Amino acid sequence: MLKAASLYYSVFFLLIVGVFCYLILNSYTFFLRMDDYYDMQDRMLLNNQSAVAYAEQYYSDLDNQSEKIFFSDYNIKTRFIKRKWGYFEKLEINSIFKKDTLSQCFLTGKKQISNMPALYLRNNNENLNLSGNTFINGDIYIPELGIKNIEINSCGVNNFSRSRHNGKIYTSKKNLPRVNEVNLEYSENWIYSKIENFKHNEILNSFRNVTKVVLVEGYLRNYIIKGNIIIKSNDTLHIDSSTYLEDVILDAPKVVFHSNFRGNAQVFAKNGVVLENNTKLKYPSIIVSKSDETSELIFNNQSSFSGLIYFQTLGLSQVDRNTLIIEENATIEGNIYCEGNLFLKGKVLGSVFTSSLQYKNNEFGYENLICGGEIFSNPQEKKNFFFQLDYLENFNSSQALLLKQI
């Protein structure tokens, strides 16, 4: 009986040892697999980083669904997918190894060339008039009559010599440099819904999903809206400061951002856009206004905008229908293309292309005048920040700029 019990215990002990050894072997194999997995993830991440650098350098050569292998030893396929997203393009980079895929998605634009002017004023056979504490830093293209300093008491500085320009002067042409039209294109696949159909005040949609088109009438309050979403309105759209927007597109006849709003967006509004006091449209934002009707873009006191403004009309005969007003203490960080009348009292860090410069006080209106405004072209610390219009005549850029990862 004792021998049988000893045999039983021996078998049981051997079984425990076997199970333990099996677990050790399995754990070892598991950790080897995990080590291989994370090693491959590191390689795929390195592959994606190489793909990002390649895309920045050769973006114009990339066709949709282009494929490339950067490291032949690993046999990781890299796929580039380009799609329009408002003014921008979305660039999706996928590193693929067997059944594993590592993806990154970016908003892309055109990197600004180094010789962009501070100001390009259409040649209307008049002087460029400067008054008050006006300062322009950078090369300028102006009518051949050149710069004239004038004194206007309402500018706040009686000594007109305070106005100054630092840079080269070139003669502009009768028309602004031509540029490709900017149009909002809806994708073939999208999901439509009214804002009331969402049960929660947070609407998120990945750029790898189908675009959501959300209909809003009147006011947009107490919402957080991010990602692959187009907000559409058939009437003036009011964006309250309680709403936060990120990477979305706004499509409405007119858009008004109420005081203290913060966020970024691409705004397509043919009849105009208003930024009320202390409003901030952050990088990278776009404002596009193109209409055969009267249109106004107004940047009120302490408002700021970071991105690109494209204000187009249907020809020189309709320039007076477009008005762009940048009030005192308002700041534009980026580039402006204005086929209309520009009233510049605030500050622009970037480049200004405009058909006309205007100034009005309580008594008179003045042509080709900047009173107290400032323009700083291509600040050194912003050299990898600015992006510009596609195919801007004589100032065209072919290099891509990855604006942000989305």
Short mmCIF file of C-alpha atoms in Angstrom, two decimals:
data_model
loop_
_atom_site.label_atom_id
_atom_site.label_comp_id
_atom_site.label_asym_id
_atom_site.label_seq_id
_atom_site.Cartn_x
_atom_site.Cartn_y
_atom_site.Cartn_z
CA MET A 1 0.00 0.00 0.00
CA LEU A 2 2.89 2.30 0.83
CA LYS A 3 4.57 1.61 -2.51
CA ALA A 4 1.33 2.47 -4.38
CA ALA A 5 1.03 5.73 -2.48
CA SER A 6 4.65 6.60 -3.24
CA LEU A 7 4.07 5.90 -6.93
CA TYR A 8 0.99 8.10 -6.86
CA TYR A 9 2.90 10.98 -5.27
CA SER A 10 5.76 10.53 -7.71
CA VAL A 11 3.42 10.72 -10.69
CA PHE A 12 1.68 13.74 -9.21
CA PHE A 13 5.02 15.46 -8.58
CA LEU A 14 6.20 14.74 -12.12
CA LEU A 15 2.90 16.07 -13.46
CA ILE A 16 3.34 19.31 -11.49
CA VAL A 17 6.91 19.65 -12.73
CA GLY A 18 5.74 18.99 -16.31
CA VAL A 19 3.02 21.59 -16.08
CA PHE A 20 5.46 24.06 -14.58
CA CYS A 21 8.01 23.41 -17.36
CA TYR A 22 5.26 23.74 -19.95
CA LEU A 23 4.24 27.09 -18.49
CA ILE A 24 7.85 28.26 -18.48
CA LEU A 25 8.28 27.18 -22.11
CA ASN A 26 4.99 28.83 -23.11
CA SER A 27 5.92 32.02 -21.29
CA TYR A 28 9.32 32.05 -22.97
CA THR A 29 7.69 31.53 -26.36
CA PHE A 30 5.10 34.19 -25.62
CA PHE A 31 7.73 36.73 -24.61
CA LEU A 32 9.75 35.90 -27.70
CA ARG A 33 6.67 36.54 -29.83
CA MET A 34 5.90 39.75 -27.97
CA ASP A 35 9.51 40.83 -28.39
CA ASP A 36 9.26 40.12 -32.13
CA TYR A 37 5.92 41.96 -32.25
CA TYR A 38 7.24 45.09 -30.54
CA ASP A 39 10.41 44.93 -32.59
CA MET A 40 8.28 44.88 -35.75
CA GLN A 41 6.16 47.73 -34.39
CA ASP A 42 9.35 49.74 -33.90
CA ARG A 43 10.41 48.93 -37.44
CA MET A 44 6.99 49.93 -38.80
CA LEU A 45 7.15 53.19 -36.84
CA LEU A 46 10.61 53.86 -38.26
CA ASN A 47 9.22 53.02 -41.68
CA ASN A 48 6.39 55.54 -41.19
CA GLN A 49 8.87 58.21 -40.14
CA SER A 50 10.82 57.59 -43.33
CA ALA A 51 7.55 57.75 -45.28
CA VAL A 52 6.70 61.13 -43.71
CA ALA A 53 10.09 62.55 -44.73
CA TYR A 54 9.68 61.09 -48.22
CA ALA A 55 6.17 62.59 -48.57
CA GLU A 56 7.38 66.06 -47.60
CA GLN A 57 10.11 65.89 -50.24
CA TYR A 58 8.21 64.21 -53.10
CA TYR A 59 4.57 65.00 -52.32
CA SER A 60 3.68 66.18 -55.83
CA ASP A 61 4.90 62.85 -57.25
CA LEU A 62 2.64 60.78 -55.03
CA ASP A 63 -0.41 59.42 -56.79
CA ASN A 64 -3.35 58.20 -54.77
CA GLN A 65 -2.70 54.67 -53.50
CA SER A 66 1.03 54.97 -54.27
CA GLU A 67 3.10 52.19 -52.71
CA LYS A 68 6.77 52.10 -51.77
CA ILE A 69 9.17 49.85 -49.85
CA PHE A 70 11.83 51.76 -47.88
CA PHE A 71 13.60 48.86 -46.18
CA SER A 72 13.75 45.77 -48.40
CA ASP A 73 15.08 43.58 -45.55
CA TYR A 74 11.81 43.99 -43.65
CA ASN A 75 9.47 43.86 -46.64
CA ILE A 76 7.17 46.47 -45.09
CA LYS A 77 4.89 48.02 -47.69
CA THR A 78 4.12 51.71 -47.41
CA ARG A 79 0.89 53.00 -48.93
CA PHE A 80 0.10 56.69 -49.46
CA ILE A 81 -3.55 57.77 -49.80
CA LYS A 82 -4.42 61.39 -50.69
CA ARG A 83 -7.91 62.89 -50.48
CA LYS A 84 -9.28 66.43 -50.46
CA TRP A 85 -10.51 67.93 -47.20
CA GLY A 86 -11.79 71.41 -47.95
CA TYR A 87 -8.79 73.51 -48.95
CA PHE A 88 -6.35 70.95 -47.59
CA GLU A 89 -5.52 67.41 -48.56
CA LYS A 90 -5.54 64.49 -46.15
CA LEU A 91 -2.48 62.28 -46.43
CA GLU A 92 -2.82 58.82 -44.94
CA ILE A 93 0.39 56.81 -44.54
CA ASN A 94 0.03 53.08 -43.91
CA SER A 95 2.92 50.75 -43.11
CA ILE A 96 1.80 47.18 -43.80
CA PHE A 97 3.50 43.95 -42.72
CA LYS A 98 1.48 40.75 -43.18
CA LYS A 99 -1.76 41.40 -41.24
CA ASP A 100 -0.43 44.35 -39.21
CA THR A 101 -0.97 47.97 -40.28
CA LEU A 102 0.38 51.12 -38.67
CA SER A 103 -1.40 54.30 -39.85
CA GLN A 104 -0.85 58.03 -39.56
CA CYS A 105 -2.99 60.78 -41.09
CA PHE A 106 -1.98 64.40 -41.75
CA LEU A 107 -3.50 67.60 -43.07
CA THR A 108 -1.23 68.96 -45.79
CA GLY A 109 -0.75 72.29 -47.55
CA LYS A 110 1.86 74.07 -49.67
CA LYS A 111 4.90 75.35 -47.79
CA GLN A 112 5.45 79.06 -48.29
CA ILE A 113 8.39 80.06 -50.44
CA SER A 114 11.07 82.25 -48.89
CA ASN A 115 10.63 85.25 -51.21
CA MET A 116 6.95 85.89 -50.54
CA PRO A 117 6.38 89.66 -50.35
CA ALA A 118 5.01 91.47 -47.35
CA LEU A 119 2.58 93.35 -49.60
CA TYR A 120 1.38 93.04 -53.19
CA LEU A 121 -0.93 95.97 -54.07
CA ARG A 122 -2.48 95.93 -57.52
CA ASN A 123 -1.14 98.70 -59.76
CA ASN A 124 -3.92 101.29 -59.93
CA ASN A 125 -1.64 104.21 -60.89
CA GLU A 126 -1.73 105.72 -57.38
CA ASN A 127 0.83 106.06 -54.62
CA LEU A 128 0.92 103.67 -51.68
CA ASN A 129 0.12 106.08 -48.86
CA LEU A 130 1.36 105.44 -45.32
CA SER A 131 0.30 107.33 -42.22
CA GLY A 132 0.42 107.03 -38.46
CA ASN A 133 2.60 104.38 -36.88
CA THR A 134 2.55 102.11 -39.95
CA PHE A 135 5.35 99.59 -40.44
CA ILE A 136 5.94 97.14 -43.31
CA ASN A 137 8.83 94.69 -43.00
CA GLY A 138 9.57 92.80 -46.22
CA ASP A 139 9.63 93.28 -49.96
CA ILE A 140 6.63 95.01 -51.51
CA TYR A 141 5.02 95.17 -54.96
CA ILE A 142 3.20 98.48 -55.38
CA PRO A 143 2.17 100.95 -58.12
CA GLU A 144 5.11 102.58 -59.92
CA LEU A 145 4.49 105.97 -58.26
CA GLY A 146 5.96 104.49 -55.09
CA ILE A 147 5.43 105.27 -51.39
CA LYS A 148 4.11 108.54 -50.06
CA ASN A 149 3.92 109.45 -46.36
CA ILE A 150 0.92 111.58 -45.48
CA GLU A 151 -0.39 113.08 -42.25
CA ILE A 152 -3.89 112.28 -40.99
CA ASN A 153 -4.75 113.40 -37.49
CA SER A 154 -7.20 110.54 -36.91
CA CYS A 155 -4.33 108.08 -37.25
CA GLY A 156 -3.20 109.09 -33.79
CA VAL A 157 0.37 110.09 -34.71
CA ASN A 158 0.89 113.60 -36.07
CA ASN A 159 4.43 112.97 -37.23
CA PHE A 160 4.02 110.95 -40.43
CA SER A 161 7.73 110.10 -40.49
CA ARG A 162 6.88 107.36 -38.00
CA SER A 163 5.58 105.33 -40.96
CA ARG A 164 8.32 103.19 -42.47
CA HIS A 165 9.11 100.32 -44.78
CA ASN A 166 12.04 97.93 -44.59
CA GLY A 167 12.70 95.91 -47.76
CA LYS A 168 12.93 96.08 -51.53
CA ILE A 169 10.31 97.78 -53.72
CA TYR A 170 9.05 96.31 -57.00
CA THR A 171 6.38 97.50 -59.44
CA SER A 172 3.17 95.52 -59.32
CA LYS A 173 0.93 94.58 -62.26
CA LYS A 174 -2.57 95.77 -63.12
CA ASN A 175 -4.03 92.55 -61.74
CA LEU A 176 -3.20 90.43 -58.74
CA PRO A 177 -1.19 87.28 -59.44
CA ARG A 178 -3.53 84.57 -60.65
CA VAL A 179 -4.38 81.71 -58.34
CA ASN A 180 -6.36 78.50 -58.61
CA GLU A 181 -9.94 78.80 -57.46
CA VAL A 182 -10.76 77.26 -54.10
CA ASN A 183 -14.02 75.32 -53.97
CA LEU A 184 -15.57 73.10 -51.34
CA GLU A 185 -16.05 69.59 -52.68
CA TYR A 186 -18.18 67.02 -50.89
CA SER A 187 -16.92 63.45 -51.00
CA GLU A 188 -18.94 60.81 -52.81
CA ASN A 189 -19.69 59.02 -49.54
CA TRP A 190 -21.07 60.91 -46.58
CA ILE A 191 -23.69 60.53 -43.84
CA TYR A 192 -26.27 63.28 -43.37
CA SER A 193 -27.90 64.14 -40.06
CA LYS A 194 -29.48 67.07 -38.23
CA ILE A 195 -27.74 68.35 -35.12
CA GLU A 196 -30.86 67.53 -33.09
CA ASN A 197 -30.43 63.84 -33.83
CA PHE A 198 -27.27 63.63 -31.71
CA LYS A 199 -28.08 62.68 -28.11
CA HIS A 200 -24.78 63.99 -26.75
CA ASN A 201 -23.09 67.37 -27.07
CA GLU A 202 -19.84 65.79 -28.20
CA ILE A 203 -19.60 64.83 -31.88
CA LEU A 204 -16.38 63.10 -32.94
CA ASN A 205 -15.56 61.42 -36.24
CA SER A 206 -12.25 59.90 -37.28
CA PHE A 207 -10.78 60.83 -40.65
CA ARG A 208 -10.71 57.12 -41.43
CA ASN A 209 -14.51 57.03 -41.27
CA VAL A 210 -17.12 58.28 -43.72
CA THR A 211 -17.65 62.07 -43.58
CA LYS A 212 -20.57 63.26 -41.45
CA VAL A 213 -22.57 66.23 -42.77
CA VAL A 214 -24.43 67.87 -39.89
CA LEU A 215 -27.22 70.38 -40.59
CA VAL A 216 -27.41 73.31 -38.16
CA GLU A 217 -29.88 76.18 -38.33
CA GLY A 218 -29.15 79.39 -36.45
CA TYR A 219 -26.97 78.99 -33.36
CA LEU A 220 -24.43 76.35 -32.39
CA ARG A 221 -24.14 76.26 -28.58
CA ASN A 222 -22.55 73.92 -26.04
CA TYR A 223 -21.03 71.48 -28.50
CA ILE A 224 -17.62 69.88 -28.91
CA ILE A 225 -17.21 68.91 -32.57
CA LYS A 226 -14.00 67.38 -33.91
CA GLY A 227 -12.73 65.58 -36.98
CA ASN A 228 -14.21 64.45 -40.27
CA ILE A 229 -17.37 66.59 -40.06
CA ILE A 230 -18.94 69.24 -42.29
CA ILE A 231 -21.32 71.60 -40.48
CA LYS A 232 -23.79 72.97 -43.01
CA SER A 233 -26.29 75.79 -42.61
CA ASN A 234 -28.68 77.34 -45.13
CA ASP A 235 -28.67 80.65 -43.25
CA THR A 236 -26.26 82.70 -41.14
CA LEU A 237 -24.47 80.39 -38.72
CA HIS A 238 -23.66 81.73 -35.25
CA ILE A 239 -20.90 79.95 -33.33
CA ASP A 240 -21.20 80.57 -29.59
CA SER A 241 -18.15 80.70 -27.31
CA SER A 242 -19.49 77.60 -25.49
CA THR A 243 -18.78 75.57 -28.64
CA TYR A 244 -15.37 74.09 -29.46
CA LEU A 245 -14.45 73.16 -33.05
CA GLU A 246 -11.40 71.29 -34.30
CA ASP A 247 -10.50 70.36 -37.92
CA VAL A 248 -14.13 70.64 -39.12
CA ILE A 249 -15.52 72.44 -42.18
CA LEU A 250 -18.22 75.11 -41.94
CA ASP A 251 -20.42 75.63 -45.01
CA ALA A 252 -22.88 78.53 -44.70
CA PRO A 253 -23.81 81.82 -46.43
CA LYS A 254 -22.34 83.75 -43.49
CA VAL A 255 -20.58 82.72 -40.27
CA VAL A 256 -20.33 84.77 -37.06
CA PHE A 257 -17.93 83.68 -34.31
CA HIS A 258 -19.09 85.18 -31.04
CA SER A 259 -16.77 86.84 -28.52
CA ASN A 260 -14.32 84.55 -26.70
CA PHE A 261 -14.70 81.64 -29.12
CA ARG A 262 -11.67 79.33 -29.36
CA GLY A 263 -11.06 76.64 -31.97
CA ASN A 264 -10.03 76.04 -35.56
CA ALA A 265 -11.99 75.35 -38.74
CA GLN A 266 -12.17 75.74 -42.49
CA VAL A 267 -14.88 78.32 -43.19
CA PHE A 268 -16.60 78.52 -46.58
CA ALA A 269 -19.02 81.47 -46.45
CA LYS A 270 -19.83 83.41 -49.61
CA ASN A 271 -21.46 86.38 -47.86
CA GLY A 272 -18.83 86.90 -45.21
CA VAL A 273 -17.34 86.01 -41.84
CA VAL A 274 -17.23 88.00 -38.60
CA LEU A 275 -14.86 87.42 -35.70
CA GLU A 276 -16.19 89.32 -32.72
CA ASN A 277 -13.98 90.78 -29.97
CA ASN A 278 -11.42 88.42 -28.40
CA THR A 279 -12.16 85.57 -30.80
CA LYS A 280 -9.37 83.16 -31.77
CA LEU A 281 -9.43 80.95 -34.86
CA LYS A 282 -6.35 78.81 -34.34
CA TYR A 283 -3.88 77.17 -36.73
CA PRO A 284 -4.50 75.80 -39.28
CA SER A 285 -7.71 77.65 -40.17
CA ILE A 286 -9.05 78.74 -43.55
CA ILE A 287 -11.55 81.41 -44.57
CA VAL A 288 -12.84 81.24 -48.14
CA SER A 289 -15.37 83.76 -49.42
CA LYS A 290 -16.30 83.88 -53.10
CA SER A 291 -19.47 85.56 -54.25
CA ASP A 292 -21.06 87.78 -56.89
CA GLU A 293 -22.87 89.55 -54.04
CA THR A 294 -21.72 91.92 -51.28
CA SER A 295 -19.39 90.20 -48.82
CA GLU A 296 -17.57 91.32 -45.66
CA LEU A 297 -14.81 89.74 -43.61
CA ILE A 298 -14.46 91.53 -40.28
CA PHE A 299 -11.82 90.90 -37.62
CA ASN A 300 -12.78 92.88 -34.55
CA ASN A 301 -10.69 94.18 -31.66
CA GLN A 302 -8.42 91.59 -29.97
CA SER A 303 -9.46 88.87 -32.40
CA SER A 304 -6.83 86.63 -33.95
CA PHE A 305 -6.68 84.27 -36.89
CA SER A 306 -4.00 81.79 -37.86
CA GLY A 307 -4.02 80.30 -41.36
CA LEU A 308 -5.07 81.51 -44.81
CA ILE A 309 -7.69 84.00 -46.03
CA TYR A 310 -8.93 83.73 -49.61
CA PHE A 311 -11.37 86.48 -50.63
CA GLN A 312 -12.33 86.32 -54.29
CA THR A 313 -14.70 88.20 -56.55
CA LEU A 314 -15.70 87.68 -60.17
CA GLY A 315 -13.58 90.49 -61.65
CA LEU A 316 -12.25 94.03 -61.13
CA SER A 317 -15.67 95.53 -61.78
CA GLN A 318 -16.93 93.88 -58.57
CA VAL A 319 -13.98 94.61 -56.29
CA ASP A 320 -15.95 97.22 -54.33
CA ARG A 321 -18.43 94.54 -53.26
CA ASN A 322 -15.77 92.83 -51.12
CA THR A 323 -14.60 94.42 -47.88
CA LEU A 324 -11.97 93.01 -45.51
CA ILE A 325 -11.58 94.89 -42.23
CA ILE A 326 -8.78 94.14 -39.77
CA GLU A 327 -9.43 96.34 -36.76
CA GLU A 328 -6.84 97.80 -34.41
CA ASN A 329 -5.37 95.15 -32.08
CA ALA A 330 -6.56 92.33 -34.34
CA THR A 331 -3.86 89.93 -35.57
CA ILE A 332 -3.69 87.78 -38.69
CA GLU A 333 -0.98 85.12 -38.62
CA GLY A 334 -0.72 83.80 -42.16
CA ASN A 335 -1.48 84.95 -45.69
CA ILE A 336 -4.24 87.10 -47.18
CA TYR A 337 -5.44 87.10 -50.79
CA CYS A 338 -8.09 89.82 -51.13
CA GLU A 339 -9.82 90.74 -54.39
CA GLY A 340 -11.54 93.64 -52.70
CA ASN A 341 -11.00 96.59 -50.39
CA LEU A 342 -8.73 96.00 -47.40
CA PHE A 343 -8.94 98.23 -44.31
CA LEU A 344 -5.77 97.38 -42.37
CA LYS A 345 -5.51 98.82 -38.87
CA GLY A 346 -4.18 95.73 -37.09
CA LYS A 347 -1.19 93.43 -37.59
CA VAL A 348 -0.42 90.79 -40.23
CA LEU A 349 2.38 88.27 -39.73
CA GLY A 350 2.63 86.96 -43.27
CA SER A 351 1.87 88.23 -46.76
CA VAL A 352 -0.92 90.45 -48.08
CA PHE A 353 -2.16 90.41 -51.70
CA THR A 354 -4.91 92.95 -52.23
CA SER A 355 -6.67 94.83 -55.03
CA SER A 356 -7.20 97.94 -52.93
CA LEU A 357 -6.21 99.52 -49.61
CA GLN A 358 -8.78 101.81 -48.01
CA TYR A 359 -9.05 103.97 -44.91
CA LYS A 360 -12.02 105.94 -43.55
CA ASN A 361 -12.40 108.36 -40.66
CA ASN A 362 -15.42 110.38 -39.61
CA GLU A 363 -14.83 112.89 -42.41
CA PHE A 364 -13.13 111.36 -45.41
CA GLY A 365 -12.27 108.17 -47.22
CA TYR A 366 -8.74 107.55 -48.52
CA GLU A 367 -7.46 105.34 -51.33
CA ASN A 368 -4.30 103.22 -51.18
CA LEU A 369 -3.73 104.09 -47.52
CA ILE A 370 -2.56 102.09 -44.52
CA CYS A 371 -3.05 103.96 -41.27
CA GLY A 372 -1.37 102.38 -38.27
CA GLY A 373 -1.33 98.85 -39.68
CA GLU A 374 1.67 96.51 -39.59
CA ILE A 375 2.86 93.74 -41.94
CA PHE A 376 5.77 91.42 -41.16
CA SER A 377 6.61 88.99 -43.94
CA ASN A 378 8.19 85.60 -43.23
CA PRO A 379 9.33 85.98 -39.62
CA GLN A 380 12.27 83.60 -39.18
CA GLU A 381 10.63 81.73 -36.31
CA LYS A 382 7.62 80.99 -38.57
CA LYS A 383 9.50 79.60 -41.58
CA ASN A 384 7.99 76.11 -41.18
CA PHE A 385 4.59 77.45 -40.21
CA PHE A 386 3.15 79.41 -43.13
CA PHE A 387 1.32 77.76 -45.98
CA GLN A 388 0.11 79.47 -49.13
CA LEU A 389 -2.39 79.28 -51.94
CA ASP A 390 -1.93 76.65 -54.63
CA TYR A 391 -0.39 77.85 -57.88
CA LEU A 392 -0.03 81.51 -56.94
CA GLU A 393 1.41 83.07 -60.10
CA ASN A 394 5.13 83.96 -59.79
CA PHE A 395 5.12 82.80 -56.15
CA ASN A 396 4.24 79.15 -56.59
CA SER A 397 5.39 76.54 -54.12
CA SER A 398 5.90 72.88 -54.93
CA GLN A 399 6.97 71.68 -51.49
CA ALA A 400 4.44 70.08 -49.19
CA LEU A 401 3.96 71.12 -45.59
CA LEU A 402 2.47 68.64 -43.12
CA LEU A 403 0.33 70.98 -41.05
CA LYS A 404 -0.78 68.65 -38.28
CA GLN A 405 -1.44 65.02 -37.51
CA ILE A 406 -5.13 64.17 -37.28
#
